């Protein structure tokens, strides 16, 4: 395995080669998958010898492959308690706590609004569970 970059640490200019290839109207899920693939490809050993446009094209192809193989299904990708172990998720929660809106947080972190909302929802569930675990129910 190798150390994968955190998308929140990537400047928008580094993601631009991928953004340029994503057609208007793509579903958020496809955009998120393509971005995840791209970050992994850019982080992989030897990636510096490959043009970012080629890595972006490969990320698009991988996403279309997943859409072809799994399209119409809802595979469960577990996150659970590990959501806050992600620096990106921590950044999302931090920005939301500062009062930024979902769109602004999404733009800042390179995520979609729906993913920002999912991270917030999971964080809220974790916070509720922590508080409820402290209740005296005697």
C-alpha positions as protocol buffer text, in pm:
chain_id: "A"
residue {
  index: 1
  type: UNK
  ca { x: 0 y: 0 z: 0 }
}
residue {
  index: 2
  type: UNK
  ca { x: 101 y: 364 z: -34 }
}
residue {
  index: 3
  type: UNK
  ca { x: 19 y: 692 z: 134 }
}
residue {
  index: 4
  type: UNK
  ca { x: -289 y: 837 z: -34 }
}
residue {
  index: 5
  type: UNK
  ca { x: -331 y: 1215 z: -50 }
}
residue {
  index: 6
  type: UNK
  ca { x: -625 y: 1372 z: 128 }
}
residue {
  index: 7
  type: UNK
  ca { x: -848 y: 1547 z: -121 }
}
residue {
  index: 8
  type: UNK
  ca { x: -899 y: 1835 z: 123 }
}
residue {
  index: 9
  type: UNK
  ca { x: -527 y: 1908 z: 95 }
}
residue {
  index: 10
  type: UNK
  ca { x: -532 y: 1918 z: -286 }
}
residue {
  index: 11
  type: UNK
  ca { x: -549 y: 2266 z: -438 }
}
residue {
  index: 12
  type: UNK
  ca { x: -829 y: 2314 z: -693 }
}
residue {
  index: 13
  type: UNK
  ca { x: -569 y: 2349 z: -970 }
}
residue {
  index: 14
  type: UNK
  ca { x: -455 y: 1992 z: -903 }
}
residue {
  index: 15
  type: UNK
  ca { x: -811 y: 1859 z: -945 }
}
residue {
  index: 16
  type: UNK
  ca { x: -879 y: 2075 z: -1252 }
}
residue {
  index: 17
  type: UNK
  ca { x: -764 y: 1812 z: -1509 }
}
residue {
  index: 18
  type: UNK
  ca { x: -1036 y: 1581 z: -1380 }
}
residue {
  index: 19
  type: UNK
  ca { x: -1300 y: 1854 z: -1353 }
}
residue {
  index: 20
  type: UNK
  ca { x: -1235 y: 1944 z: -1717 }
}
residue {
  index: 21
  type: UNK
  ca { x: -1337 y: 1592 z: -1824 }
}
residue {
  index: 22
  type: UNK
  ca { x: -1651 y: 1554 z: -1612 }
}
residue {
  index: 23
  type: UNK
  ca { x: -1953 y: 1617 z: -1832 }
}
residue {
  index: 24
  type: UNK
  ca { x: -2225 y: 1854 z: -1711 }
}
residue {
  index: 25
  type: UNK
  ca { x: -2511 y: 1664 z: -1557 }
}
residue {
  index: 26
  type: UNK
  ca { x: -2307 y: 1377 z: -1421 }
}
residue {
  index: 27
  type: UNK
  ca { x: -2465 y: 1237 z: -1103 }
}
residue {
  index: 28
  type: UNK
  ca { x: -2297 y: 1341 z: -777 }
}
residue {
  index: 29
  type: UNK
  ca { x: -2210 y: 978 z: -706 }
}
residue {
  index: 30
  type: UNK
  ca { x: -2017 y: 947 z: -1032 }
}
residue {
  index: 31
  type: UNK
  ca { x: -1836 y: 1274 z: -964 }
}
residue {
  index: 32
  type: UNK
  ca { x: -1738 y: 1153 z: -616 }
}
residue {
  index: 33
  type: UNK
  ca { x: -1618 y: 818 z: -747 }
}
residue {
  index: 34
  type: UNK
  ca { x: -1415 y: 982 z: -1024 }
}
residue {
  index: 35
  type: UNK
  ca { x: -1259 y: 1220 z: -773 }
}
residue {
  index: 36
  type: UNK
  ca { x: -1173 y: 935 z: -539 }
}
residue {
  index: 37
  type: UNK
  ca { x: -1015 y: 739 z: -824 }
}
residue {
  index: 38
  type: UNK
  ca { x: -821 y: 1044 z: -937 }
}
residue {
  index: 39
  type: UNK
  ca { x: -683 y: 1118 z: -590 }
}
residue {
  index: 40
  type: UNK
  ca { x: -572 y: 756 z: -557 }
}
residue {
  index: 41
  type: UNK
  ca { x: -409 y: 757 z: -902 }
}
residue {
  index: 42
  type: UNK
  ca { x: -229 y: 1087 z: -839 }
}
residue {
  index: 43
  type: UNK
  ca { x: -105 y: 950 z: -507 }
}
residue {
  index: 44
  type: UNK
  ca { x: 21 y: 619 z: -646 }
}
residue {
  index: 45
  type: UNK
  ca { x: 393 y: 551 z: -676 }
}
residue {
  index: 46
  type: UNK
  ca { x: 516 y: 656 z: -1020 }
}
residue {
  index: 47
  type: UNK
  ca { x: 224 y: 893 z: -1079 }
}
residue {
  index: 48
  type: UNK
  ca { x: 466 y: 1182 z: -1121 }
}
residue {
  index: 49
  type: UNK
  ca { x: 584 y: 1023 z: -1448 }
}
residue {
  index: 50
  type: UNK
  ca { x: 231 y: 1021 z: -1594 }
}
residue {
  index: 51
  type: UNK
  ca { x: 52 y: 1329 z: -1722 }
}
residue {
  index: 52
  type: UNK
  ca { x: -234 y: 1435 z: -1497 }
}
residue {
  index: 53
  type: UNK
  ca { x: -466 y: 1444 z: -1799 }
}
residue {
  index: 54
  type: UNK
  ca { x: -400 y: 1071 z: -1848 }
}
residue {
  index: 55
  type: UNK
  ca { x: -468 y: 1002 z: -1480 }
}
residue {
  index: 56
  type: UNK
  ca { x: -791 y: 1202 z: -1506 }
}
residue {
  index: 57
  type: UNK
  ca { x: -898 y: 1003 z: -1814 }
}
residue {
  index: 58
  type: UNK
  ca { x: -828 y: 680 z: -1630 }
}
residue {
  index: 59
  type: UNK
  ca { x: -1033 y: 800 z: -1331 }
}
residue {
  index: 60
  type: UNK
  ca { x: -1325 y: 872 z: -1565 }
}
residue {
  index: 61
  type: UNK
  ca { x: -1291 y: 527 z: -1727 }
}
residue {
  index: 62
  type: UNK
  ca { x: -1284 y: 355 z: -1387 }
}
residue {
  index: 63
  type: UNK
  ca { x: -1596 y: 544 z: -1282 }
}
residue {
  index: 64
  type: UNK
  ca { x: -1780 y: 447 z: -1598 }
}
residue {
  index: 65
  type: UNK
  ca { x: -1677 y: 86 z: -1536 }
}
residue {
  index: 66
  type: UNK
  ca { x: -1824 y: 93 z: -1187 }
}
residue {
  index: 67
  type: UNK
  ca { x: -2140 y: 255 z: -1325 }
}
residue {
  index: 68
  type: UNK
  ca { x: -2165 y: -24 z: -1582 }
}
residue {
  index: 69
  type: UNK
  ca { x: -2100 y: -303 z: -1330 }
}
residue {
  index: 70
  type: UNK
  ca { x: -2290 y: -169 z: -1029 }
}
residue {
  index: 71
  type: UNK
  ca { x: -2528 y: 84 z: -1183 }
}
residue {
  index: 72
  type: UNK
  ca { x: -2880 y: 60 z: -1049 }
}
residue {
  index: 73
  type: UNK
  ca { x: -2766 y: -105 z: -726 }
}
residue {
  index: 74
  type: UNK
  ca { x: -2688 y: 48 z: -391 }
}
residue {
  index: 75
  type: UNK
  ca { x: -2373 y: -120 z: -264 }
}
residue {
  index: 76
  type: UNK
  ca { x: -2301 y: -42 z: 98 }
}
residue {
  index: 77
  type: UNK
  ca { x: -1961 y: 116 z: 154 }
}
residue {
  index: 78
  type: UNK
  ca { x: -1912 y: 117 z: 530 }
}
residue {
  index: 79
  type: UNK
  ca { x: -1784 y: 429 z: 697 }
}
residue {
  index: 80
  type: UNK
  ca { x: -1915 y: 404 z: 1051 }
}
residue {
  index: 81
  type: UNK
  ca { x: -1702 y: 539 z: 1333 }
}
residue {
  index: 82
  type: UNK
  ca { x: -1407 y: 586 z: 1102 }
}
residue {
  index: 83
  type: UNK
  ca { x: -1567 y: 891 z: 941 }
}
residue {
  index: 84
  type: UNK
  ca { x: -1379 y: 1127 z: 1170 }
}
residue {
  index: 85
  type: UNK
  ca { x: -1049 y: 950 z: 1110 }
}
residue {
  index: 86
  type: UNK
  ca { x: -1046 y: 1115 z: 770 }
}
residue {
  index: 87
  type: UNK
  ca { x: -876 y: 1454 z: 770 }
}
residue {
  index: 88
  type: UNK
  ca { x: -1123 y: 1561 z: 502 }
}
residue {
  index: 89
  type: UNK
  ca { x: -1423 y: 1468 z: 720 }
}
residue {
  index: 90
  type: UNK
  ca { x: -1271 y: 1654 z: 1015 }
}
residue {
  index: 91
  type: UNK
  ca { x: -1224 y: 1957 z: 790 }
}
residue {
  index: 92
  type: UNK
  ca { x: -1588 y: 1938 z: 677 }
}
residue {
  index: 93
  type: UNK
  ca { x: -1712 y: 1937 z: 1037 }
}
residue {
  index: 94
  type: UNK
  ca { x: -1473 y: 2218 z: 1129 }
}
residue {
  index: 95
  type: UNK
  ca { x: -1598 y: 2438 z: 843 }
}
residue {
  index: 96
  type: UNK
  ca { x: -1963 y: 2365 z: 926 }
}
residue {
  index: 97
  type: UNK
  ca { x: -1901 y: 2457 z: 1289 }
}
residue {
  index: 98
  type: UNK
  ca { x: -1763 y: 2790 z: 1164 }
}
residue {
  index: 99
  type: UNK
  ca { x: -2102 y: 2857 z: 1009 }
}
residue {
  index: 100
  type: UNK
  ca { x: -2015 y: 2795 z: 645 }
}
residue {
  index: 101
  type: UNK
  ca { x: -2295 y: 2665 z: 423 }
}
residue {
  index: 102
  type: UNK
  ca { x: -2299 y: 2324 z: 257 }
}
residue {
  index: 103
  type: UNK
  ca { x: -2213 y: 2463 z: -89 }
}
residue {
  index: 104
  type: UNK
  ca { x: -1920 y: 2665 z: 45 }
}
residue {
  index: 105
  type: UNK
  ca { x: -1786 y: 2365 z: 240 }
}
residue {
  index: 106
  type: UNK
  ca { x: -1829 y: 2145 z: -67 }
}
residue {
  index: 107
  type: UNK
  ca { x: -1638 y: 2393 z: -284 }
}
residue {
  index: 108
  type: UNK
  ca { x: -1362 y: 2430 z: -25 }
}
residue {
  index: 109
  type: UNK
  ca { x: -1311 y: 2056 z: 24 }
}
residue {
  index: 110
  type: UNK
  ca { x: -1375 y: 1936 z: -331 }
}
residue {
  index: 111
  type: UNK
  ca { x: -1674 y: 1727 z: -222 }
}
residue {
  index: 112
  type: UNK
  ca { x: -2033 y: 1741 z: -334 }
}
residue {
  index: 113
  type: UNK
  ca { x: -2298 y: 1900 z: -115 }
}
residue {
  index: 114
  type: UNK
  ca { x: -2460 y: 1561 z: -64 }
}
residue {
  index: 115
  type: UNK
  ca { x: -2133 y: 1415 z: 65 }
}
residue {
  index: 116
  type: UNK
  ca { x: -2088 y: 1711 z: 301 }
}
residue {
  index: 117
  type: UNK
  ca { x: -2439 y: 1645 z: 435 }
}
residue {
  index: 118
  type: UNK
  ca { x: -2359 y: 1273 z: 478 }
}
residue {
  index: 119
  type: UNK
  ca { x: -2045 y: 1351 z: 674 }
}
residue {
  index: 120
  type: UNK
  ca { x: -2236 y: 1595 z: 893 }
}
residue {
  index: 121
  type: UNK
  ca { x: -2514 y: 1341 z: 950 }
}
residue {
  index: 122
  type: UNK
  ca { x: -2268 y: 1070 z: 1053 }
}
residue {
  index: 123
  type: UNK
  ca { x: -2088 y: 1314 z: 1282 }
}
residue {
  index: 124
  type: UNK
  ca { x: -2418 y: 1415 z: 1446 }
}
residue {
  index: 125
  type: UNK
  ca { x: -2509 y: 1048 z: 1501 }
}
residue {
  index: 126
  type: UNK
  ca { x: -2173 y: 989 z: 1666 }
}
residue {
  index: 127
  type: UNK
  ca { x: -2214 y: 1295 z: 1887 }
}
residue {
  index: 128
  type: UNK
  ca { x: -2565 y: 1185 z: 1990 }
}
residue {
  index: 129
  type: UNK
  ca { x: -2440 y: 834 z: 2073 }
}
residue {
  index: 130
  type: UNK
  ca { x: -2161 y: 980 z: 2285 }
}
residue {
  index: 131
  type: UNK
  ca { x: -2405 y: 1200 z: 2479 }
}
residue {
  index: 132
  type: UNK
  ca { x: -2663 y: 926 z: 2525 }
}
residue {
  index: 133
  type: UNK
  ca { x: -2397 y: 690 z: 2652 }
}
residue {
  index: 134
  type: UNK
  ca { x: -2346 y: 928 z: 2943 }
}
residue {
  index: 135
  type: UNK
  ca { x: -2709 y: 943 z: 3052 }
}
residue {
  index: 136
  type: UNK
  ca { x: -2801 y: 797 z: 3392 }
}
residue {
  index: 137
  type: UNK
  ca { x: -3109 y: 586 z: 3322 }
}
residue {
  index: 138
  type: UNK
  ca { x: -3157 y: 451 z: 3677 }
}
